[in-house]
XYZ file of C-alpha atoms in Angstrom:
297
model
C -65.187 56.288 68.460
C -66.853 54.089 66.243
C -64.321 52.693 64.223
C -65.444 53.024 60.695
C -65.754 56.751 61.250
C -62.339 56.854 62.120
C -60.053 58.512 59.803
C -57.776 56.273 57.885
C -54.490 56.476 57.884
C -52.568 55.425 54.929
C -50.000 52.937 55.353
C -48.452 52.756 51.546
C -45.866 50.362 51.225
C -48.902 47.694 53.320
C -50.567 49.206 50.708
C -47.934 48.364 47.538
C -47.536 45.118 49.479
C -50.914 43.993 48.864
C -50.726 45.044 44.994
C -47.782 43.182 44.439
C -49.174 40.107 45.780
C -52.575 40.605 43.244
C -50.151 41.236 40.336
C -48.648 37.480 41.265
C -51.799 35.834 41.688
C -53.897 37.352 39.170
C -51.321 35.953 36.209
C -51.636 33.251 38.398
C -55.019 32.541 38.144
C -54.569 33.344 34.571
C -52.464 30.701 33.844
C -54.317 28.163 35.548
C -57.237 29.344 33.945
C -54.860 28.523 30.437
C -54.455 24.759 31.635
C -57.524 23.515 32.473
C -58.849 25.508 29.848
C -57.464 21.994 27.756
C -59.760 19.706 29.106
C -62.549 21.900 30.293
C -65.755 24.947 28.435
C -64.606 27.780 29.308
C -68.682 28.045 29.788
C -67.761 25.509 32.756
C -64.503 27.630 33.982
C -66.677 30.803 34.349
C -68.662 28.985 36.063
C -66.653 26.413 38.917
C -64.401 30.344 38.978
C -67.953 32.117 40.489
C -68.342 29.160 42.576
C -65.623 29.583 44.547
C -66.184 33.240 44.607
C -69.651 33.200 46.060
C -68.605 29.563 48.273
C -65.608 32.630 49.498
C -67.503 35.972 50.450
C -71.027 34.677 51.030
C -69.681 33.259 54.158
C -67.276 36.607 54.345
C -69.808 38.899 54.759
C -71.780 37.522 57.359
C -68.714 37.167 59.076
C -67.446 40.890 58.749
C -70.438 42.037 59.454
C -71.216 43.727 56.458
C -74.234 44.657 54.936
C -76.048 43.709 51.707
C -78.186 46.838 51.362
C -78.716 48.511 48.130
C -80.428 50.690 47.351
C -82.866 49.351 44.032
C -80.827 51.067 41.837
C -77.705 50.213 43.482
C -78.898 45.959 42.305
C -79.144 46.577 38.848
C -76.319 48.104 38.623
C -74.283 45.198 40.376
C -76.628 42.873 38.088
C -75.260 44.293 35.093
C -71.815 44.609 36.371
C -71.823 40.678 37.216
C -72.486 40.614 33.485
C -69.995 42.761 32.470
C -68.003 40.841 34.812
C -68.930 37.111 33.661
C -67.818 38.540 30.077
C -64.650 39.831 30.362
C -63.580 36.854 32.033
C -65.301 33.892 29.584
C -63.600 36.649 27.023
C -59.895 36.098 28.990
C -60.562 32.796 29.487
C -61.109 31.937 25.492
C -58.584 34.565 24.533
C -55.680 32.756 26.550
C -56.525 29.219 24.895
C -55.189 30.453 21.706
C -52.510 33.322 22.803
C -49.684 33.072 25.126
C -49.890 34.731 29.031
C -47.985 37.697 28.628
C -49.570 38.210 24.889
C -53.208 38.582 26.016
C -52.334 40.039 29.216
C -50.483 43.099 26.585
C -53.204 43.372 24.807
C -56.269 43.727 27.752
C -54.451 46.336 29.335
C -55.316 48.966 26.340
C -57.759 48.916 28.572
C -57.214 52.006 30.842
C -57.175 53.898 27.763
C -60.951 52.961 26.680
C -61.546 53.824 30.377
C -60.068 56.857 29.995
C -61.946 57.816 26.640
C -64.915 56.585 27.874
C -65.134 58.733 31.252
C -64.916 61.364 28.414
C -67.399 60.428 26.020
C -70.049 59.221 28.678
C -69.032 60.920 31.860
C -68.074 64.174 30.804
C -65.212 63.724 32.395
C -61.875 66.267 31.268
C -59.163 64.568 28.967
C -56.411 66.689 28.200
C -54.544 66.700 24.315
C -51.689 65.453 25.955
C -53.264 62.008 27.575
C -54.499 62.012 24.291
C -52.311 60.833 22.754
C -50.861 58.611 25.157
C -54.287 57.000 24.361
C -53.131 57.215 20.567
C -49.616 55.687 21.678
C -50.626 52.644 23.637
C -53.576 51.781 21.058
C -50.177 51.828 18.712
C -47.726 49.739 21.392
C -51.137 46.978 21.664
C -51.593 47.026 17.651
C -47.752 46.518 18.004
C -48.792 43.027 20.774
C -50.970 41.748 18.750
C -49.138 41.307 15.009
C -47.142 38.479 16.197
C -50.173 36.945 17.769
C -52.517 37.614 14.357
C -50.060 35.657 11.954
C -49.969 32.825 14.706
C -53.890 32.572 15.722
C -55.766 34.936 13.434
C -58.653 36.433 14.964
C -58.538 35.475 18.300
C -56.886 38.142 19.355
C -59.600 39.770 19.393
C -60.371 38.205 22.656
C -58.336 40.164 24.800
C -59.091 43.017 23.079
C -62.820 42.510 24.265
C -61.591 41.441 27.337
C -60.443 45.494 27.327
C -63.854 47.387 26.597
C -66.206 45.010 29.230
C -63.511 45.931 31.587
C -63.760 49.311 31.058
C -67.595 49.420 31.084
C -67.347 47.826 34.329
C -64.922 49.642 35.735
C -67.372 52.615 34.927
C -69.972 50.756 36.344
C -68.424 49.905 39.358
C -67.313 53.632 41.033
C -71.496 53.829 40.452
C -71.872 50.774 42.489
C -69.133 51.688 44.786
C -70.288 54.900 46.115
C -73.468 52.471 48.248
C -71.842 49.535 48.763
C -68.620 47.943 50.575
C -66.087 45.843 47.590
C -66.922 42.260 50.001
C -70.654 42.237 49.978
C -70.488 43.534 45.635
C -68.138 41.182 44.940
C -70.801 38.435 47.164
C -73.741 39.406 45.098
C -72.282 39.067 42.307
C -70.815 35.429 42.738
C -74.314 34.376 43.846
C -75.934 36.005 40.506
C -73.364 34.979 38.077
C -73.220 31.651 39.179
C -77.447 31.602 39.818
C -77.329 33.148 35.440
C -74.799 30.440 34.617
C -75.868 27.558 36.070
C -79.338 28.599 34.137
C -77.704 28.920 31.552
C -75.711 25.859 31.269
C -78.918 23.648 32.138
C -80.436 24.552 29.484
C -78.205 23.698 26.665
C -79.306 20.476 25.254
C -77.849 17.604 26.184
C -75.948 18.607 29.414
C -77.896 18.032 32.881
C -76.579 18.385 36.275
C -73.539 15.766 36.334
C -71.864 17.826 33.314
C -71.252 21.032 35.765
C -69.198 18.685 38.358
C -65.245 18.771 37.855
C -63.772 16.134 37.411
C -62.035 15.173 40.020
C -58.566 14.942 39.197
C -58.758 18.258 38.079
C -59.713 19.511 41.082
C -56.333 21.228 42.479
C -56.238 22.848 39.006
C -59.688 24.602 39.376
C -59.945 25.363 43.019
C -56.282 27.200 42.204
C -57.849 29.042 39.546
C -61.147 29.759 41.657
C -58.937 30.825 44.578
C -56.596 32.904 43.291
C -58.842 34.990 41.273
C -61.151 35.361 44.470
C -58.567 36.197 46.813
C -56.277 38.476 43.897
C -59.132 40.331 43.475
C -59.429 41.431 47.341
C -55.443 41.973 47.613
C -56.415 44.356 45.546
C -59.440 46.042 47.008
C -57.658 45.888 50.284
C -54.491 47.283 48.836
C -56.916 50.438 48.063
C -58.304 50.606 51.923
C -54.396 51.574 52.565
C -52.673 53.735 49.123
C -53.778 56.230 47.312
C -54.797 54.817 43.942
C -52.474 57.632 42.292
C -49.433 55.432 44.017
C -50.614 51.432 43.514
C -52.145 52.415 39.561
C -48.318 52.412 38.042
C -47.758 48.551 39.928
C -50.499 46.874 38.401
C -48.410 46.895 35.036
C -46.184 45.016 37.215
C -48.609 41.963 35.824
C -46.994 41.928 32.359
C -43.897 40.900 33.198
C -44.549 38.491 35.485
C -47.686 37.226 33.150
C -44.234 36.409 30.893
C -42.427 34.602 33.677
C -45.219 32.445 34.699
C -45.421 31.389 30.962
C -42.581 30.547 30.525
C -41.954 28.750 33.509
C -45.080 26.617 32.989
C -46.127 27.271 28.815
C -42.447 27.927 27.382
C -44.115 31.063 26.067
C -41.645 34.288 25.842
C -43.384 37.299 23.839
C -41.558 38.090 20.876
C -39.183 41.031 19.616
C -42.063 43.035 18.585
C -44.120 41.740 21.242
C -42.266 42.604 23.432
C -41.700 46.098 22.152
C -45.481 46.654 22.216
C -45.341 45.635 25.873
C -42.608 48.689 26.128
C -45.158 51.650 24.320
C -48.254 50.177 26.764
C -46.124 50.270 29.955
C -44.730 53.721 28.759
C -48.089 55.294 27.326
C -49.944 54.383 30.568
C -47.227 55.141 33.332
C -47.221 59.045 31.460
C -51.099 58.697 31.293
C -50.872 57.886 35.379
C -48.783 60.793 35.560
C -50.660 63.584 33.463
C -53.548 62.827 35.757
C -52.101 63.192 39.083
C -50.985 66.989 37.390
C -54.597 67.282 35.994
């Protein structure tokens, strides 16, 4: 029997270990971006992030023998997905120049609630009143996290909120593209598209030339760590979903928030205040309740 046609055997322990790896690597990548954002323009950081992604994944597609084949609609949706991914990473990186790591990530975690509402309004997915109530509670928790940050940095708190809306749309598009493309080729294609688009944009800006696209040698370790951790983290999440159901793994993603808090404290000396901590607890509780109701549906 062809290995590709063999039935998948769930291995929950392996899937959970891979998801745990994602919950550590993703905030670490954000932390590297926050460090580098003090020196480099955000657009340049996003460009470098996708250069690393393309350099890693394009050869991996060839080595694994996976197919690039997609329908014309699939390629158009992959282009849209790339625009959404670039926008979301730009917004998060920009937000990290103003906000503590844990606060920015906690605000962005309103995304599952937005995704639930978008699925209901755009795709007609069934959403009961209890899950709608949980969405409202999750939004309230987000406001609790935003309030002390708003006092400190003003409207910059809207950057991670924008991330939530953009990545909710990104997830909807990904659901559609995933039906006809394997994850690694899809991410490799997004990397190539992002490099081409951002490179052209960067070179078109006034007073910018090819040299401006090159990072300063002394910052290469941080920049490479940012790209490698971001790319590897996404692969860990993708591979985890091959070994365990999404319903098992989704609650684990909330571990990103406490991991981000510890990383933020260790690297930047940041720690959420009392109101923000309470808001984080509300977001996590509402998210876990929503996941539980979804499994019952």
